[in-house]
Amino acid sequence: MTDARRNRRPGPGAVLWGSVALFGVLFALLTYQLSIGADPSLSGSTATATGPVQVRKVIKRRIVTTVVPTPGKNSIVSGPASSSSYGAEPVTTSAS
Amino acid sequence: MSEHDITFDAMGSHVRLLIGEPGPEMAPAAEAAEMARRFIFDFDLALSRFKPRSELCAFNEDPRERVPASPLLRRAVKAGLEAAEHSGGLVDPTLLREIEGAGYQSSRAGMTGAPLDEALAEAPPRRAASPSPEQRWRGFEIDEEAGEIVRPPGLRFDTGGTGKGLAADLIAISLRGYSRFIVDCGGDIRIGGADALVHPYEVFVEHPQTGERAHVLRLGSGGVATSGLNVRIWRDADGRFAHHLLDPATGEPAWTGLVGATALGDTAVEAETLSKAALLSGPEGGRRLLADRGGLLVHDGGRIELVGPLAAAPRIRLPQIPTLEGAH
C-alpha cells in the first residue's frame, strides 16, 4: 500500500508545469480585471479611477476680536481701571 | 517717541498739556505748550465771570442792546448758545442770577466741597431737570459782520458751562500737525494727532464719591468730559446743600439721582454739553443722551453704569469658513 501511494505522486515536471500554468491563469485574470477597472484591491469601495474625487481640507477656525471704530466718532476702547498706561501718566477726567 | 508734558492751574482748575513730535516746520512741542499756556491765561482773563475786569463782566454790565465783542467772546457766546440748542435748553447759559442766588458768587477754586454723601441724604426727592419755559438764551444773537452781540439789556451770559471745553478745542486747533496731543482743561479733554489713533491715550474716569479711578478709556481722537456734584458743592445761606448744576426750570440745584456723568464727543465742548445734560436728565434721560456717543453714569448710590458704545461688547468677526459640501 505504501508503494502504491508513492506511485500516484506527480513527478517534478508535472508540478513545475502545473504551477506555471496556474500562475499564467491567475495573471491573465488579474490583468483582465485591471483592464476593466475592477481593481480587486479596491473591492467593496465605490471609488474607482473614473469616479468622483473627494477633497479633504484641513480647516483652522480662527476667531478675530476687533473693536471697530465707527467713522466720524471717537476711536475708543474701554476697560477696567487696572489697565496699564501708555507713555506718560494718564490724564483723568473728573468734575471740576 | 517723546511728549512734552506741562501742568498748571488756570480757569479755577488744573490744566495739563501733552504734546508729541512737531510736523515739518512746526515749533517744538515745548514752544507750542508755552503758547497754549499763555492762550489759556488770556482766555480766562477775558471770559471769567469772577474777574471784574474781564470782557465777559463788562459785556454783562453793558446797558446797550448791541454790544461790541471780541472774536473770542463771540466764539464763547456762540458755543454756549449751541450747547443750549443741542441740549434742548438744559445747558442754559443764562442762569447767572440763579447760580449767584444759590451762593456761587465767587470762584471756588481750591475750596473743598461739602460732603456729597451728607448732601445726598438731605437732598429733596430726585427728579430730572427740565428746560426753562422762558428760554432766555434765545434772546442772544451774534452779529459777526458788525462784531457785536445782541441781547436784551440786563440779560447776563455765563460761559461756565462750556468754557473749559471750548478752551481745549481752540488749543487743539493750534496743535494740528503734532504727532499726538491731549489738552486737559479741568477734566474737559480733547485728543488729537495721527499717532494717537495708533497708540491711544488712556484717560481715567474719577469716581465722584470715592475719588478712585472708576474706569479707563483709551481714546485716539475727540473729546471727553465729566460733570459731577462732588467738587462745587456747598451749604447755602439757609444751610441747605447747593451745587452748581441748576435745574433751568426751577433755578435750583438739580438732584436727579445721578452724581456724575462722563460723555464722549467729537469735541470737548460737545462732550461737556452731553455730560451736563446727561447729569441733569437723571438716569433714564442720561442713558438716552449718551446712547449714541457713549458715556458713563454714576448713580447716587455710587453704582457705575456704562452706556452706549462703552457698554457694548466688542464686535466679533468670524471669517467665512468653507464647508466640505462647498469643496466638491
Tab-separated table of C-alpha atoms in Angstrom:
chain	number	residue	atom	x	y	z
A	1	MET	CA	0.000	0.000	0.000
A	2	THR	CA	2.808	2.270	0.714
A	3	ASP	CA	4.333	1.592	-2.643
A	4	ALA	CA	1.008	2.272	-4.415
A	5	ARG	CA	0.680	5.662	-2.845
A	6	ARG	CA	4.199	6.555	-3.800
A	7	ASN	CA	3.432	5.636	-7.356
A	8	ARG	CA	0.399	8.077	-7.535
A	9	ARG	CA	2.506	11.174	-6.689
A	10	PRO	CA	3.075	13.564	-9.688
A	11	GLY	CA	6.508	13.903	-10.965
A	12	PRO	CA	8.603	17.100	-10.602
A	13	GLY	CA	7.956	18.118	-14.161
A	14	ALA	CA	4.199	17.937	-13.745
A	15	VAL	CA	4.377	20.048	-10.584
A	16	LEU	CA	6.537	22.638	-12.300
A	17	TRP	CA	4.363	22.937	-15.377
A	18	GLY	CA	1.219	22.869	-13.325
A	19	SER	CA	2.496	25.783	-11.236
A	20	VAL	CA	3.452	27.790	-14.280
A	21	ALA	CA	0.043	27.148	-15.829
A	22	LEU	CA	-1.793	28.173	-12.660
A	23	PHE	CA	0.294	31.384	-12.424
A	24	GLY	CA	-0.498	32.174	-16.032
A	25	VAL	CA	-4.224	31.743	-15.499
A	26	LEU	CA	-4.279	33.914	-12.364
A	27	PHE	CA	-2.097	36.571	-14.012
A	28	ALA	CA	-4.420	36.704	-17.012
A	29	LEU	CA	-7.445	37.007	-14.760
A	30	LEU	CA	-5.955	39.893	-12.749
A	31	THR	CA	-4.823	41.668	-15.892
A	32	TYR	CA	-8.316	41.431	-17.275
A	33	GLN	CA	-9.858	42.787	-14.075
A	34	LEU	CA	-7.485	45.726	-14.027
A	35	SER	CA	-8.184	46.486	-17.654
A	36	ILE	CA	-11.914	46.824	-16.956
A	37	GLY	CA	-11.323	48.976	-13.846
A	38	ALA	CA	-12.321	46.344	-11.342
A	39	ASP	CA	-9.200	46.514	-9.240
A	40	PRO	CA	-9.567	43.713	-6.672
A	41	SER	CA	-7.505	45.689	-4.125
A	42	LEU	CA	-10.318	48.268	-4.090
A	43	SER	CA	-13.052	45.719	-3.812
A	44	GLY	CA	-16.045	46.966	-1.793
A	45	SER	CA	-15.284	50.630	-2.496
A	46	THR	CA	-17.386	52.733	-4.809
A	47	ALA	CA	-14.479	54.927	-5.719
A	48	THR	CA	-12.849	53.997	-8.999
A	49	ALA	CA	-10.374	55.658	-11.264
A	50	THR	CA	-13.236	57.325	-13.089
A	51	GLY	CA	-15.405	58.122	-10.032
A	52	PRO	CA	-15.738	61.472	-8.145
A	53	VAL	CA	-12.764	62.711	-6.106
A	54	GLN	CA	-13.362	63.806	-2.559
A	55	VAL	CA	-11.147	66.684	-1.457
A	56	ARG	CA	-10.435	66.865	2.212
A	57	LYS	CA	-9.312	70.224	3.596
A	58	VAL	CA	-7.770	70.950	6.942
A	59	ILE	CA	-9.700	73.895	8.343
A	60	LYS	CA	-8.334	76.111	11.100
A	61	ARG	CA	-11.088	78.064	12.805
A	62	ARG	CA	-9.898	81.481	13.971
A	63	ILE	CA	-11.983	83.963	15.944
A	64	VAL	CA	-10.770	87.527	15.463
A	65	THR	CA	-11.986	90.024	18.026
A	66	THR	CA	-11.803	93.577	16.746
A	67	VAL	CA	-13.126	96.788	18.221
A	68	VAL	CA	-14.202	98.675	15.153
A	69	PRO	CA	-14.164	102.480	15.347
A	70	THR	CA	-17.212	103.998	13.772
A	71	PRO	CA	-16.297	106.589	11.140
A	72	GLY	CA	-16.644	110.111	12.460
A	73	LYS	CA	-16.699	109.020	16.060
A	74	ASN	CA	-14.039	108.575	18.701
A	75	SER	CA	-11.764	105.639	18.226
A	76	ILE	CA	-12.197	104.136	21.616
A	77	VAL	CA	-11.610	101.075	23.668
A	78	SER	CA	-12.610	100.957	27.290
A	79	GLY	CA	-11.808	98.657	30.142
A	80	PRO	CA	-11.431	98.320	33.860
A	81	ALA	CA	-9.305	100.844	35.670
A	82	SER	CA	-6.451	98.462	36.304
A	83	SER	CA	-5.072	98.729	32.769
A	84	SER	CA	-1.516	99.872	32.380
A	85	SER	CA	-0.710	103.235	30.889
A	86	TYR	CA	0.947	104.042	27.617
A	87	GLY	CA	3.692	106.608	27.704
A	88	ALA	CA	3.103	109.409	30.186
A	89	GLU	CA	0.960	109.268	33.303
A	90	PRO	CA	-2.655	109.090	32.129
A	91	VAL	CA	-4.896	112.123	32.428
A	92	THR	CA	-8.058	111.967	34.481
A	93	THR	CA	-11.461	113.288	33.623
A	94	SER	CA	-13.375	114.449	36.674
A	95	ALA	CA	-15.802	117.115	37.742
A	96	SER	CA	-14.157	120.492	38.190
B	1	MET	CA	8.688	108.856	20.967
B	2	SER	CA	8.680	111.853	23.303
B	3	GLU	CA	5.974	114.140	24.549
B	4	HIS	CA	6.145	117.491	26.238
B	5	ASP	CA	4.146	117.325	29.458
B	6	ILE	CA	3.116	120.523	31.257
B	7	THR	CA	0.660	121.054	34.124
B	8	PHE	CA	-0.517	124.340	35.615
B	9	ASP	CA	-3.509	125.928	37.328
B	10	ALA	CA	-5.888	128.114	35.332
B	11	MET	CA	-9.619	128.690	34.967
B	12	GLY	CA	-10.079	127.511	38.557
B	13	SER	CA	-8.816	124.044	37.643
B	14	HIS	CA	-5.770	122.014	36.776
B	15	VAL	CA	-4.720	122.193	33.160
B	16	ARG	CA	-2.439	119.651	31.545
B	17	LEU	CA	-0.981	119.537	28.064
B	18	LEU	CA	0.790	116.597	26.454
B	19	ILE	CA	2.239	117.387	23.039
B	20	GLY	CA	4.116	114.979	20.778
B	21	GLU	CA	6.531	115.483	17.918
B	22	PRO	CA	6.029	118.548	15.694
B	23	GLY	CA	5.393	118.222	11.977
B	24	PRO	CA	7.701	119.759	9.370
B	25	GLU	CA	8.497	123.439	10.008
B	26	MET	CA	6.439	123.471	13.186
B	27	ALA	CA	7.555	124.864	16.520
B	28	PRO	CA	8.967	122.422	19.075
B	29	ALA	CA	6.433	120.925	21.445
B	30	ALA	CA	7.765	122.954	24.395
B	31	GLU	CA	7.188	126.192	22.481
B	32	ALA	CA	3.679	125.124	21.463
B	33	ALA	CA	2.903	124.251	25.077
B	34	GLU	CA	4.030	127.681	26.260
B	35	MET	CA	1.877	129.386	23.639
B	36	ALA	CA	-1.080	127.258	24.693
B	37	ARG	CA	-0.474	128.139	28.341
B	38	ARG	CA	-0.494	131.846	27.541
B	39	PHE	CA	-3.650	131.414	25.484
B	40	ILE	CA	-5.432	129.775	28.413
B	41	PHE	CA	-4.499	132.606	30.759
B	42	ASP	CA	-5.732	135.154	28.214
B	43	PHE	CA	-8.889	133.111	27.724
B	44	ASP	CA	-9.515	133.107	31.464
B	45	LEU	CA	-8.802	136.838	31.762
B	46	ALA	CA	-11.330	137.597	29.042
B	47	LEU	CA	-14.106	135.179	29.927
B	48	SER	CA	-14.083	134.637	33.677
B	49	ARG	CA	-17.163	135.876	35.490
B	50	PHE	CA	-15.043	136.058	38.647
B	51	LYS	CA	-12.692	138.680	37.224
B	52	PRO	CA	-14.455	142.068	37.335
B	53	ARG	CA	-12.234	143.439	34.574
B	54	SER	CA	-12.926	140.583	32.174
B	55	GLU	CA	-14.588	141.276	28.879
B	56	LEU	CA	-17.430	138.981	29.893
B	57	CYS	CA	-18.179	141.031	33.018
B	58	ALA	CA	-18.022	144.252	31.018
B	59	PHE	CA	-20.367	142.762	28.453
B	60	ASN	CA	-22.827	141.611	31.109
B	61	GLU	CA	-22.864	145.075	32.688
B	62	ASP	CA	-23.197	146.934	29.389
B	63	PRO	CA	-26.566	148.721	29.227
B	64	ARG	CA	-26.711	148.692	25.416
B	65	GLU	CA	-28.665	146.123	23.458
B	66	ARG	CA	-25.905	145.725	20.839
B	67	VAL	CA	-22.505	145.313	22.428
B	68	PRO	CA	-19.218	145.218	20.503
B	69	ALA	CA	-17.456	141.973	21.358
B	70	SER	CA	-14.078	140.432	20.579
B	71	PRO	CA	-13.915	137.334	18.361
B	72	LEU	CA	-13.135	135.275	21.471
B	73	LEU	CA	-16.213	136.464	23.369
B	74	ARG	CA	-18.370	135.972	20.287
B	75	ARG	CA	-16.982	132.448	19.936
B	76	ALA	CA	-17.646	131.718	23.611
B	77	VAL	CA	-21.215	133.001	23.424
B	78	LYS	CA	-21.763	131.015	20.249
B	79	ALA	CA	-20.524	127.840	21.967
B	80	GLY	CA	-22.868	128.463	24.906
B	81	LEU	CA	-25.846	129.010	22.622
B	82	GLU	CA	-25.032	125.875	20.619
B	83	ALA	CA	-24.832	123.883	23.849
B	84	ALA	CA	-28.243	125.203	24.859
B	85	GLU	CA	-29.652	124.349	21.452
B	86	HIS	CA	-28.166	120.834	21.398
B	87	SER	CA	-29.312	120.069	24.932
B	88	GLY	CA	-32.808	121.383	24.357
B	89	GLY	CA	-32.196	124.186	26.840
B	90	LEU	CA	-30.881	122.011	29.687
B	91	VAL	CA	-27.392	123.514	29.496
B	92	ASP	CA	-28.637	127.050	29.894
B	93	PRO	CA	-26.026	129.852	29.830
B	94	THR	CA	-28.390	132.472	31.253
B	95	LEU	CA	-28.715	131.177	34.819
B	96	LEU	CA	-26.190	133.586	36.282
B	97	ARG	CA	-28.688	135.257	38.578
B	98	GLU	CA	-29.858	131.885	39.874
B	99	ILE	CA	-26.366	130.468	40.431
B	100	GLU	CA	-25.355	133.594	42.345
B	101	GLY	CA	-28.575	133.323	44.320
B	102	ALA	CA	-27.614	129.768	45.243
B	103	GLY	CA	-24.383	131.093	46.738
B	104	TYR	CA	-21.888	130.691	43.929
B	105	GLN	CA	-20.779	134.318	43.681
B	106	SER	CA	-17.018	133.926	43.639
B	107	SER	CA	-14.531	131.359	42.460
B	108	ARG	CA	-14.450	128.164	44.466
B	109	ALA	CA	-11.045	127.166	43.091
B	110	GLY	CA	-9.066	125.286	45.710
B	111	MET	CA	-12.029	125.010	48.067
B	112	THR	CA	-13.022	121.608	49.353
B	113	GLY	CA	-16.577	120.693	48.507
B	114	ALA	CA	-19.118	119.850	51.179
B	115	PRO	CA	-19.563	116.126	51.893
B	116	LEU	CA	-21.526	114.692	48.990
B	117	ASP	CA	-22.943	111.792	50.990
B	118	GLU	CA	-24.436	114.184	53.544
B	119	ALA	CA	-25.828	116.331	50.776
B	120	LEU	CA	-27.455	113.334	49.104
B	121	ALA	CA	-29.002	112.272	52.390
B	122	GLU	CA	-30.569	115.703	52.876
B	123	ALA	CA	-31.432	116.374	49.246
B	124	PRO	CA	-35.061	116.584	48.088
B	125	PRO	CA	-36.679	113.713	46.150
B	126	ARG	CA	-34.894	113.014	42.916
B	127	ARG	CA	-36.336	114.203	39.659
B	128	ALA	CA	-34.997	115.023	36.231
B	129	ALA	CA	-34.308	118.652	35.418
B	130	SER	CA	-36.094	120.332	32.537
B	131	PRO	CA	-35.537	123.423	30.389
B	132	SER	CA	-36.743	126.811	31.427
B	133	PRO	CA	-40.019	127.697	29.716
B	134	GLU	CA	-38.658	131.213	29.211
B	135	GLN	CA	-35.654	130.008	27.185
B	136	ARG	CA	-33.927	133.312	27.804
B	137	TRP	CA	-30.866	132.159	25.898
B	138	ARG	CA	-32.831	132.523	22.689
B	139	GLY	CA	-32.651	136.281	23.260
B	140	PHE	CA	-28.950	136.290	22.287
B	141	GLU	CA	-27.798	136.882	18.731
B	142	ILE	CA	-24.328	137.220	17.307
B	143	ASP	CA	-23.726	139.708	14.529
B	144	GLU	CA	-20.425	138.531	13.087
B	145	GLU	CA	-20.310	141.220	10.409
B	146	ALA	CA	-20.666	144.020	12.906
B	147	GLY	CA	-18.638	142.195	15.560
B	148	GLU	CA	-21.423	142.606	18.079
B	149	ILE	CA	-23.589	140.568	20.362
B	150	VAL	CA	-27.246	141.496	20.585
B	151	ARG	CA	-29.352	140.710	23.644
B	152	PRO	CA	-31.918	142.323	25.929
B	153	PRO	CA	-30.022	144.671	28.281
B	154	GLY	CA	-29.623	143.136	31.705
B	155	LEU	CA	-29.646	139.556	30.457
B	156	ARG	CA	-26.304	138.178	31.524
B	157	PHE	CA	-24.347	135.335	29.980
B	158	ASP	CA	-22.340	132.638	31.792
B	159	THR	CA	-19.612	130.875	29.818
B	160	GLY	CA	-19.002	128.445	32.701
B	161	GLY	CA	-20.953	125.619	31.099
B	162	THR	CA	-18.772	125.365	28.038
B	163	GLY	CA	-15.686	127.485	28.745
B	164	LYS	CA	-13.155	124.793	29.573
B	165	GLY	CA	-14.243	122.584	26.710
B	166	LEU	CA	-14.011	125.500	24.317
B	167	ALA	CA	-10.505	126.338	25.544
B	168	ALA	CA	-9.436	122.728	24.953
B	169	ASP	CA	-10.929	122.729	21.459
B	170	LEU	CA	-9.311	126.034	20.483
B	171	ILE	CA	-5.903	124.836	21.630
B	172	ALA	CA	-6.443	121.599	19.716
B	173	ILE	CA	-6.792	123.642	16.535
B	174	SER	CA	-3.358	125.152	17.091
B	175	LEU	CA	-1.860	121.703	17.736
B	176	ARG	CA	-2.953	120.154	14.478
B	177	GLY	CA	0.141	118.755	12.823
B	178	TYR	CA	1.736	117.443	16.003
B	179	SER	CA	2.030	113.684	16.093
B	180	ARG	CA	-0.218	113.416	19.136
B	181	PHE	CA	-1.623	115.670	21.795
B	182	ILE	CA	-4.023	115.823	24.680
B	183	VAL	CA	-5.435	119.017	26.162
B	184	ASP	CA	-6.980	118.610	29.598
B	185	CYS	CA	-8.725	121.699	30.920
B	186	GLY	CA	-10.001	120.664	34.329
B	187	GLY	CA	-11.243	117.295	33.146
B	188	ASP	CA	-12.662	118.546	29.858
B	189	ILE	CA	-10.335	116.832	27.432
B	190	ARG	CA	-9.550	117.000	23.741
B	191	ILE	CA	-7.317	114.473	21.968
B	192	GLY	CA	-5.775	114.555	18.515
B	193	GLY	CA	-2.871	113.665	16.261
B	194	ALA	CA	-2.382	110.781	13.855
B	195	ASP	CA	-0.192	108.834	16.255
B	196	ALA	CA	-2.885	108.930	18.923
B	197	LEU	CA	-5.086	106.887	16.608
B	198	VAL	CA	-2.444	104.165	16.590
B	199	HIS	CA	-1.431	104.445	20.235
B	200	PRO	CA	-4.491	105.832	22.036
B	201	TYR	CA	-4.254	107.853	25.218
B	202	GLU	CA	-5.518	106.394	28.436
B	203	VAL	CA	-7.995	108.594	30.240
B	204	PHE	CA	-9.040	107.657	33.737
B	205	VAL	CA	-12.548	108.449	34.905
B	206	GLU	CA	-12.655	109.532	38.533
B	207	HIS	CA	-15.444	108.290	40.735
B	208	PRO	CA	-17.153	111.392	42.189
B	209	GLN	CA	-17.772	109.795	45.579
B	210	THR	CA	-14.662	107.736	46.259
B	211	GLY	CA	-12.167	109.746	44.215
B	212	GLU	CA	-10.828	106.459	42.892
B	213	ARG	CA	-10.372	105.530	39.280
B	214	ALA	CA	-13.687	104.133	38.213
B	215	HIS	CA	-12.875	103.272	34.634
B	216	VAL	CA	-10.274	103.752	31.957
B	217	LEU	CA	-10.921	104.892	28.413
B	218	ARG	CA	-8.447	104.563	25.587
B	219	LEU	CA	-9.098	107.402	23.197
B	220	GLY	CA	-7.467	108.123	19.883
B	221	SER	CA	-9.403	111.246	18.996
B	222	GLY	CA	-12.246	113.536	20.006
B	223	GLY	CA	-13.336	114.830	23.370
B	224	VAL	CA	-14.342	113.524	26.758
B	225	ALA	CA	-15.733	115.445	29.716
B	226	THR	CA	-17.160	114.796	33.152
B	227	SER	CA	-19.768	116.659	35.180
B	228	GLY	CA	-20.319	115.906	38.816
B	229	LEU	CA	-21.682	117.207	42.058
B	230	ASN	CA	-18.660	116.421	44.199
B	231	VAL	CA	-16.448	119.470	43.653
B	232	ARG	CA	-18.590	122.607	43.595
B	233	ILE	CA	-20.989	121.814	46.395
B	234	TRP	CA	-21.658	123.937	49.466
B	235	ARG	CA	-24.244	124.936	52.044
B	236	ASP	CA	-26.266	127.997	51.076
B	237	ALA	CA	-27.346	130.860	53.357
B	238	ASP	CA	-30.251	128.746	54.628
B	239	GLY	CA	-27.983	125.835	55.496
B	240	ARG	CA	-29.214	123.710	52.625
B	241	PHE	CA	-26.812	121.919	50.353
B	242	ALA	CA	-26.396	123.514	46.933
B	243	HIS	CA	-24.254	122.861	43.883
B	244	HIS	CA	-23.524	124.463	40.545
B	245	LEU	CA	-25.659	122.328	38.233
B	246	LEU	CA	-29.030	124.008	38.237
B	247	ASP	CA	-32.385	122.832	37.001
B	248	PRO	CA	-33.232	125.567	34.448
B	249	ALA	CA	-36.959	125.166	35.125
B	250	THR	CA	-36.652	125.968	38.824
B	251	GLY	CA	-33.314	127.756	39.089
B	252	GLU	CA	-32.487	125.408	41.992
B	253	PRO	CA	-29.696	122.820	42.221
B	254	ALA	CA	-30.747	119.652	40.413
B	255	TRP	CA	-30.921	116.360	42.344
B	256	THR	CA	-31.622	113.834	39.654
B	257	GLY	CA	-30.386	110.515	41.000
B	258	LEU	CA	-27.005	110.920	39.359
B	259	VAL	CA	-23.871	112.329	40.974
B	260	GLY	CA	-21.656	112.145	37.915
B	261	ALA	CA	-21.736	111.744	34.156
B	262	THR	CA	-18.891	111.297	31.697
B	263	ALA	CA	-19.539	111.752	28.000
B	264	LEU	CA	-17.660	111.322	24.754
B	265	GLY	CA	-17.970	113.620	21.780
B	266	ASP	CA	-16.274	114.803	18.646
B	267	THR	CA	-15.096	117.862	20.551
B	268	ALA	CA	-14.582	118.761	24.176
B	269	VAL	CA	-17.487	121.220	24.015
B	270	GLU	CA	-19.793	118.517	22.705
B	271	ALA	CA	-18.646	116.113	25.421
B	272	GLU	CA	-19.049	118.791	28.092
B	273	THR	CA	-22.546	119.609	26.879
B	274	LEU	CA	-23.557	115.956	26.811
B	275	SER	CA	-22.159	115.224	30.252
B	276	LYS	CA	-24.001	118.156	31.844
B	277	ALA	CA	-27.226	117.382	30.012
B	278	ALA	CA	-26.978	113.711	30.980
B	279	LEU	CA	-26.481	114.506	34.653
B	280	LEU	CA	-29.372	116.967	34.619
B	281	SER	CA	-31.612	114.466	32.841
B	282	GLY	CA	-31.284	111.781	35.502
B	283	PRO	CA	-30.673	108.078	34.909
B	284	GLU	CA	-33.277	107.466	32.252
B	285	GLY	CA	-32.716	110.624	30.248
B	286	GLY	CA	-28.957	110.379	30.711
B	287	ARG	CA	-28.968	106.892	29.282
B	288	ARG	CA	-30.801	108.160	26.212
B	289	LEU	CA	-28.465	111.122	25.752
B	290	LEU	CA	-25.304	109.051	25.963
B	291	ALA	CA	-26.582	106.103	23.966
B	292	ASP	CA	-25.146	107.315	20.681
B	293	ARG	CA	-21.679	108.539	21.619
B	294	GLY	CA	-21.124	106.555	24.776
B	295	GLY	CA	-20.514	107.536	28.344
B	296	LEU	CA	-20.667	106.609	31.954
B	297	LEU	CA	-23.236	107.427	34.622
B	298	VAL	CA	-22.596	107.351	38.356
B	299	HIS	CA	-25.745	106.884	40.403
B	300	ASP	CA	-26.436	108.355	43.835
B	301	GLY	CA	-25.528	105.058	45.455
B	302	GLY	CA	-22.169	105.018	43.700
B	303	ARG	CA	-23.084	102.455	41.077
B	304	ILE	CA	-21.307	102.924	37.765
B	305	GLU	CA	-23.257	102.363	34.587
B	306	LEU	CA	-21.607	102.192	31.188
B	307	VAL	CA	-23.799	103.496	28.401
B	308	GLY	CA	-23.874	103.152	24.621
B	309	PRO	CA	-20.712	102.008	22.865
B	310	LEU	CA	-18.925	101.658	26.191
B	311	ALA	CA	-21.456	99.106	27.353
B	312	ALA	CA	-21.494	97.149	24.121
B	313	ALA	CA	-19.394	94.020	23.849
B	314	PRO	CA	-16.579	94.166	21.324
B	315	ARG	CA	-17.688	93.188	17.870
B	316	ILE	CA	-16.568	89.729	16.833
B	317	ARG	CA	-15.835	88.943	13.245
B	318	LEU	CA	-15.898	85.324	12.147
B	319	PRO	CA	-14.101	84.521	8.897
B	320	GLN	CA	-16.018	82.786	6.129
B	321	ILE	CA	-15.419	79.079	6.655
B	322	PRO	CA	-15.697	76.915	3.517
B	323	THR	CA	-17.704	73.757	4.056
B	324	LEU	CA	-16.890	70.265	2.772
B	325	GLU	CA	-20.033	70.375	0.662
B	326	GLY	CA	-18.817	73.516	-0.990
B	327	ALA	CA	-15.462	71.898	-1.794
B	328	HIS	CA	-16.880	69.234	-4.057
